């Protein structure tokens, strides 16, 4: 069955989605991207166009908007005709509420918001999805089909919770990479060469992630496997899990991400 999809913006997340759809056999896919990367150009079977003016007048089953929030604000009005032809509009933009999108596309437009993450580029993403009560089961199922092509999906019940999910899983890969950097720097401070510290930190985080993926037990159990009571790991955990350790630091970081989304929403 052919399911024409239009995607606006094929940067990091747009390209991840496109590759997921091609792999899942979803299409045909029309891509609006002014500066297509070599990776994108290598994807077989795409209808690549440079601007919205060149989009064919056909009806699309879905229009996925993967633009930066400020560009989306500038371009959204041009997508109204596509929404009016019945495309399910799916935005992955942070800090861009449904109310703003419906101002551009009309109250009757079917609009879904989603928050994927960059591990989706290797099919290991997780995407939070939100839709209002007006979106029916067929459109919900279709949104899920599109997004599950790059990993797990999770529906959230309110738009506010989409911001919370964004702060955890949308931004989260960057926290993990920042952890690798911080561990490597600490290794250098402890006397390792930069190269050795980077190798140890990176392999520890990828190995830890793989173990977490392979072992269904909760993280606390995996921690216990490492930390001998009274041993060296416990000494480090006493610092990381102290009252002023990772717990409150994460609460503050997540609050900052949500506050930024709220600021963007007002812009
Ligand atoms: N990166 C992430 O981890 C995540 C991002 N998001 C959201 O996804 C959205 C996209 O982010 P990301 O993929 O990182 O951003 P990118 O900048 O990588 O992708 C956006 C793409 O849109 C292109 N573009 C610019 N103007 C137009 C236009 N008028 N028509 C069509 N395409 C255009 C850009 O081209 P050019 O570069 O030449 O301007 C770029 O290739 C954002 O709203 C972000 O909030 C959501 C979850 C995770
Ligand atoms: O940093 C951002 O604004 C986007 C949203 C989630 C991940 N990247």
PDB file of N, CA, C and O and ligand atoms in Angstrom, residues 8-14 32-35 50-52 65-69 71 75 92-94 114-118 170-171, ligand 1:
ATOM      1  N   UNK A   8       9.203  18.027   6.211  1.00  0.00           N
ATOM      2  CA  UNK A   8       9.784  19.358   6.035  1.00  0.00           C
ATOM      3  C   UNK A   8      10.990  19.463   6.963  1.00  0.00           C
ATOM      4  O   UNK A   8      10.828  19.472   8.187  1.00  0.00           O
ATOM      5  N   UNK A   9      12.182  19.519   6.378  1.00  0.00           N
ATOM      6  CA  UNK A   9      13.407  19.614   7.175  1.00  0.00           C
ATOM      7  C   UNK A   9      14.027  18.241   7.348  1.00  0.00           C
ATOM      8  O   UNK A   9      13.444  17.368   8.001  1.00  0.00           O
ATOM      9  N   UNK A  10      15.178  18.052   6.721  1.00  0.00           N
ATOM     10  CA  UNK A  10      15.870  16.760   6.862  1.00  0.00           C
ATOM     11  C   UNK A  10      17.261  17.010   7.410  1.00  0.00           C
ATOM     12  O   UNK A  10      18.277  16.805   6.735  1.00  0.00           O
ATOM     13  N   UNK A  11      17.292  17.491   8.647  1.00  0.00           N
ATOM     14  CA  UNK A  11      18.550  17.624   9.367  1.00  0.00           C
ATOM     15  C   UNK A  11      18.771  16.342  10.147  1.00  0.00           C
ATOM     16  O   UNK A  11      18.491  15.239   9.649  1.00  0.00           O
ATOM     17  N   UNK A  12      19.190  16.487  11.389  1.00  0.00           N
ATOM     18  CA  UNK A  12      19.546  15.302  12.187  1.00  0.00           C
ATOM     19  C   UNK A  12      18.328  14.413  12.422  1.00  0.00           C
ATOM     20  O   UNK A  12      18.342  13.218  12.107  1.00  0.00           O
ATOM     21  N   UNK A  13      17.244  14.996  12.945  1.00  0.00           N
ATOM     22  CA  UNK A  13      16.087  14.148  13.285  1.00  0.00           C
ATOM     23  C   UNK A  13      15.289  13.767  12.050  1.00  0.00           C
ATOM     24  O   UNK A  13      14.797  12.649  11.949  1.00  0.00           O
ATOM     25  N   UNK A  14      15.143  14.731  11.106  1.00  0.00           N
ATOM     26  CA  UNK A  14      14.392  14.424   9.888  1.00  0.00           C
ATOM     27  C   UNK A  14      15.029  13.263   9.142  1.00  0.00           C
ATOM     28  O   UNK A  14      14.341  12.320   8.721  1.00  0.00           O
ATOM     29  N   UNK A  32      11.317  18.060   1.881  1.00  0.00           N
ATOM     30  CA  UNK A  32      11.666  19.457   1.610  1.00  0.00           C
ATOM     31  C   UNK A  32      12.900  19.793   2.435  1.00  0.00           C
ATOM     32  O   UNK A  32      12.852  19.790   3.671  1.00  0.00           O
ATOM     33  N   UNK A  33      14.013  20.018   1.771  1.00  0.00           N
ATOM     34  CA  UNK A  33      15.265  20.297   2.475  1.00  0.00           C
ATOM     35  C   UNK A  33      16.144  21.138   1.544  1.00  0.00           C
ATOM     36  O   UNK A  33      16.545  20.660   0.474  1.00  0.00           O
ATOM     37  N   UNK A  34      16.439  22.394   1.969  1.00  0.00           N
ATOM     38  CA  UNK A  34      17.221  23.275   1.088  1.00  0.00           C
ATOM     39  C   UNK A  34      18.665  22.805   0.894  1.00  0.00           C
ATOM     40  O   UNK A  34      19.241  23.026  -0.167  1.00  0.00           O
ATOM     41  N   UNK A  35      19.256  22.167   1.903  1.00  0.00           N
ATOM     42  CA  UNK A  35      20.664  21.742   1.807  1.00  0.00           C
ATOM     43  C   UNK A  35      20.804  20.269   2.157  1.00  0.00           C
ATOM     44  O   UNK A  35      21.282  19.928   3.238  1.00  0.00           O
ATOM     45  N   UNK A  50      13.739  21.351  -2.923  1.00  0.00           N
ATOM     46  CA  UNK A  50      14.516  22.353  -2.182  1.00  0.00           C
ATOM     47  C   UNK A  50      13.645  23.274  -1.342  1.00  0.00           C
ATOM     48  O   UNK A  50      14.093  23.847  -0.350  1.00  0.00           O
ATOM     49  N   UNK A  51      12.391  23.446  -1.739  1.00  0.00           N
ATOM     50  CA  UNK A  51      11.552  24.391  -0.994  1.00  0.00           C
ATOM     51  C   UNK A  51      10.093  24.012  -1.085  1.00  0.00           C
ATOM     52  O   UNK A  51       9.698  23.201  -1.938  1.00  0.00           O
ATOM     53  N   UNK A  52       9.291  24.626  -0.231  1.00  0.00           N
ATOM     54  CA  UNK A  52       7.863  24.286  -0.194  1.00  0.00           C
ATOM     55  C   UNK A  52       7.158  24.583  -1.520  1.00  0.00           C
ATOM     56  O   UNK A  52       6.182  23.910  -1.867  1.00  0.00           O
ATOM     57  N   UNK A  65       6.892  17.667  10.446  1.00  0.00           N
ATOM     58  CA  UNK A  65       7.632  18.924  10.458  1.00  0.00           C
ATOM     59  C   UNK A  65       8.819  18.778  11.407  1.00  0.00           C
ATOM     60  O   UNK A  65       8.643  18.619  12.616  1.00  0.00           O
ATOM     61  N   UNK A  66      10.019  18.807  10.811  1.00  0.00           N
ATOM     62  CA  UNK A  66      11.251  18.597  11.595  1.00  0.00           C
ATOM     63  C   UNK A  66      12.176  19.800  11.427  1.00  0.00           C
ATOM     64  O   UNK A  66      13.349  19.662  11.106  1.00  0.00           O
ATOM     65  N   UNK A  67      11.584  20.976  11.619  1.00  0.00           N
ATOM     66  CA  UNK A  67      12.336  22.237  11.515  1.00  0.00           C
ATOM     67  C   UNK A  67      12.703  22.722  12.904  1.00  0.00           C
ATOM     68  O   UNK A  67      12.012  22.408  13.882  1.00  0.00           O
ATOM     69  N   UNK A  68      13.743  23.556  12.993  1.00  0.00           N
ATOM     70  CA  UNK A  68      14.065  24.218  14.251  1.00  0.00           C
ATOM     71  C   UNK A  68      12.867  25.104  14.631  1.00  0.00           C
ATOM     72  O   UNK A  68      12.191  25.652  13.739  1.00  0.00           O
ATOM     73  N   UNK A  69      12.612  25.265  15.922  1.00  0.00           N
ATOM     74  CA  UNK A  69      11.408  26.010  16.333  1.00  0.00           C
ATOM     75  C   UNK A  69      11.261  27.388  15.680  1.00  0.00           C
ATOM     76  O   UNK A  69      10.168  27.742  15.224  1.00  0.00           O
ATOM     77  N   UNK A  71      12.438  28.465  12.811  1.00  0.00           N
ATOM     78  CA  UNK A  71      12.153  28.341  11.369  1.00  0.00           C
ATOM     79  C   UNK A  71      10.710  27.877  11.185  1.00  0.00           C
ATOM     80  O   UNK A  71      10.000  28.334  10.301  1.00  0.00           O
ATOM     81  N   UNK A  75       7.822  29.414   8.825  1.00  0.00           N
ATOM     82  CA  UNK A  75       7.360  28.648   7.651  1.00  0.00           C
ATOM     83  C   UNK A  75       5.964  28.049   7.813  1.00  0.00           C
ATOM     84  O   UNK A  75       5.357  27.629   6.828  1.00  0.00           O
ATOM     85  N   UNK A  92       7.759  17.654  15.448  1.00  0.00           N
ATOM     86  CA  UNK A  92       8.691  17.175  16.479  1.00  0.00           C
ATOM     87  C   UNK A  92       9.422  18.351  17.124  1.00  0.00           C
ATOM     88  O   UNK A  92      10.394  18.156  17.854  1.00  0.00           O
ATOM     89  N   UNK A  93       8.965  19.566  16.855  1.00  0.00           N
ATOM     90  CA  UNK A  93       9.682  20.745  17.368  1.00  0.00           C
ATOM     91  C   UNK A  93       9.484  20.911  18.871  1.00  0.00           C
ATOM     92  O   UNK A  93       8.364  20.800  19.376  1.00  0.00           O
ATOM     93  N   UNK A  94      10.575  21.218  19.561  1.00  0.00           N
ATOM     94  CA  UNK A  94      10.475  21.508  20.996  1.00  0.00           C
ATOM     95  C   UNK A  94       9.845  22.892  21.176  1.00  0.00           C
ATOM     96  O   UNK A  94       9.943  23.742  20.287  1.00  0.00           O
ATOM     97  N   UNK A 114       5.381  15.213  18.818  1.00  0.00           N
ATOM     98  CA  UNK A 114       6.212  14.093  19.270  1.00  0.00           C
ATOM     99  C   UNK A 114       7.591  14.600  19.625  1.00  0.00           C
ATOM    100  O   UNK A 114       8.036  15.644  19.148  1.00  0.00           O
ATOM    101  N   UNK A 115       8.263  13.867  20.474  1.00  0.00           N
ATOM    102  CA  UNK A 115       9.616  14.226  20.900  1.00  0.00           C
ATOM    103  C   UNK A 115      10.520  13.002  20.779  1.00  0.00           C
ATOM    104  O   UNK A 115      10.555  12.147  21.663  1.00  0.00           O
ATOM    105  N   UNK A 116      11.200  12.877  19.634  1.00  0.00           N
ATOM    106  CA  UNK A 116      12.116  11.733  19.456  1.00  0.00           C
ATOM    107  C   UNK A 116      13.486  12.033  20.077  1.00  0.00           C
ATOM    108  O   UNK A 116      13.645  13.030  20.785  1.00  0.00           O
ATOM    109  N   UNK A 117      14.460  11.197  19.841  1.00  0.00           N
ATOM    110  CA  UNK A 117      15.829  11.525  20.263  1.00  0.00           C
ATOM    111  C   UNK A 117      16.848  10.949  19.268  1.00  0.00           C
ATOM    112  O   UNK A 117      16.496  10.139  18.407  1.00  0.00           O
ATOM    113  N   UNK A 118      18.093  11.404  19.382  1.00  0.00           N
ATOM    114  CA  UNK A 118      19.069  11.079  18.325  1.00  0.00           C
ATOM    115  C   UNK A 118      19.433   9.593  18.223  1.00  0.00           C
ATOM    116  O   UNK A 118      19.809   9.159  17.123  1.00  0.00           O
ATOM    117  N   UNK A 170      14.310  13.432  25.176  1.00  0.00           N
ATOM    118  CA  UNK A 170      14.668  14.219  23.993  1.00  0.00           C
ATOM    119  C   UNK A 170      16.075  14.789  24.147  1.00  0.00           C
ATOM    120  O   UNK A 170      16.930  14.652  23.271  1.00  0.00           O
ATOM    121  N   UNK A 171      16.292  15.432  25.296  1.00  0.00           N
ATOM    122  CA  UNK A 171      17.617  16.030  25.573  1.00  0.00           C
ATOM    123  C   UNK A 171      18.577  14.981  26.131  1.00  0.00           C
ATOM    124  O   UNK A 171      19.805  15.193  26.116  1.00  0.00           O
TER     125      UNK A 171
HETATM  126  N1  LIG B   1      18.277  17.090  17.683  1.00  0.00           N
HETATM  127  C1  LIG B   1      17.572  16.476  18.632  1.00  0.00           C
HETATM  128  O1  LIG B   1      18.107  15.740  19.479  1.00  0.00           O
HETATM  129  C2  LIG B   1      16.098  16.648  18.684  1.00  0.00           C
HETATM  130  C3  LIG B   1      15.454  17.646  17.984  1.00  0.00           C
HETATM  131  N2  LIG B   1      14.102  17.800  18.094  1.00  0.00           N
HETATM  132  C4  LIG B   1      13.424  18.860  17.357  1.00  0.00           C
HETATM  133  O2  LIG B   1      13.537  18.530  15.993  1.00  0.00           O
HETATM  134  C5  LIG B   1      13.569  19.709  15.226  1.00  0.00           C
HETATM  135  C6  LIG B   1      14.719  19.589  14.234  1.00  0.00           C
HETATM  136  O3  LIG B   1      15.911  19.458  14.982  1.00  0.00           O
HETATM  137  P1  LIG B   1      17.251  18.932  14.301  1.00  0.00           P
HETATM  138  O4  LIG B   1      16.960  17.814  13.375  1.00  0.00           O
HETATM  139  O5  LIG B   1      18.207  18.749  15.421  1.00  0.00           O
HETATM  140  O6  LIG B   1      17.655  20.248  13.480  1.00  0.00           O
HETATM  141  P2  LIG B   1      18.509  20.374  12.148  1.00  0.00           P
HETATM  142  O7  LIG B   1      18.962  21.803  12.075  1.00  0.00           O
HETATM  143  O8  LIG B   1      19.517  19.287  12.089  1.00  0.00           O
HETATM  144  O9  LIG B   1      17.402  20.109  11.012  1.00  0.00           O
HETATM  145  C7  LIG B   1      16.549  21.069  10.500  1.00  0.00           C
HETATM  146  C8  LIG B   1      16.673  21.017   8.985  1.00  0.00           C
HETATM  147  O10 LIG B   1      15.709  21.865   8.393  1.00  0.00           O
HETATM  148  C9  LIG B   1      16.329  22.528   7.303  1.00  0.00           C
HETATM  149  N3  LIG B   1      15.593  23.728   6.930  1.00  0.00           N
HETATM  150  C10 LIG B   1      15.824  25.018   7.256  1.00  0.00           C
HETATM  151  N4  LIG B   1      14.883  25.813   6.691  1.00  0.00           N
HETATM  152  C11 LIG B   1      14.066  25.011   5.993  1.00  0.00           C
HETATM  153  C12 LIG B   1      12.906  25.234   5.207  1.00  0.00           C
HETATM  154  N5  LIG B   1      12.415  26.455   5.037  1.00  0.00           N
HETATM  155  N6  LIG B   1      12.288  24.185   4.636  1.00  0.00           N
HETATM  156  C13 LIG B   1      12.782  22.941   4.807  1.00  0.00           C
HETATM  157  N7  LIG B   1      13.874  22.660   5.554  1.00  0.00           N
HETATM  158  C14 LIG B   1      14.509  23.688   6.136  1.00  0.00           C
HETATM  159  C15 LIG B   1      17.710  22.825   7.827  1.00  0.00           C
HETATM  160  O11 LIG B   1      18.595  23.179   6.786  1.00  0.00           O
HETATM  161  P3  LIG B   1      19.844  24.157   7.156  1.00  0.00           P
HETATM  162  O12 LIG B   1      20.650  23.428   8.168  1.00  0.00           O
HETATM  163  O13 LIG B   1      20.525  24.353   5.853  1.00  0.00           O
HETATM  164  O14 LIG B   1      19.220  25.412   7.712  1.00  0.00           O
HETATM  165  C16 LIG B   1      18.058  21.510   8.502  1.00  0.00           C
HETATM  166  O15 LIG B   1      18.588  20.585   7.578  1.00  0.00           O
HETATM  167  C17 LIG B   1      13.705  20.880  16.198  1.00  0.00           C
HETATM  168  O16 LIG B   1      12.491  21.564  16.262  1.00  0.00           O
HETATM  169  C18 LIG B   1      14.037  20.238  17.523  1.00  0.00           C
HETATM  170  O17 LIG B   1      13.420  20.915  18.593  1.00  0.00           O
HETATM  171  C19 LIG B   1      13.327  16.958  18.843  1.00  0.00           C
HETATM  172  C20 LIG B   1      13.904  15.951  19.541  1.00  0.00           C
HETATM  173  C21 LIG B   1      15.336  15.704  19.537  1.00  0.00           C
END
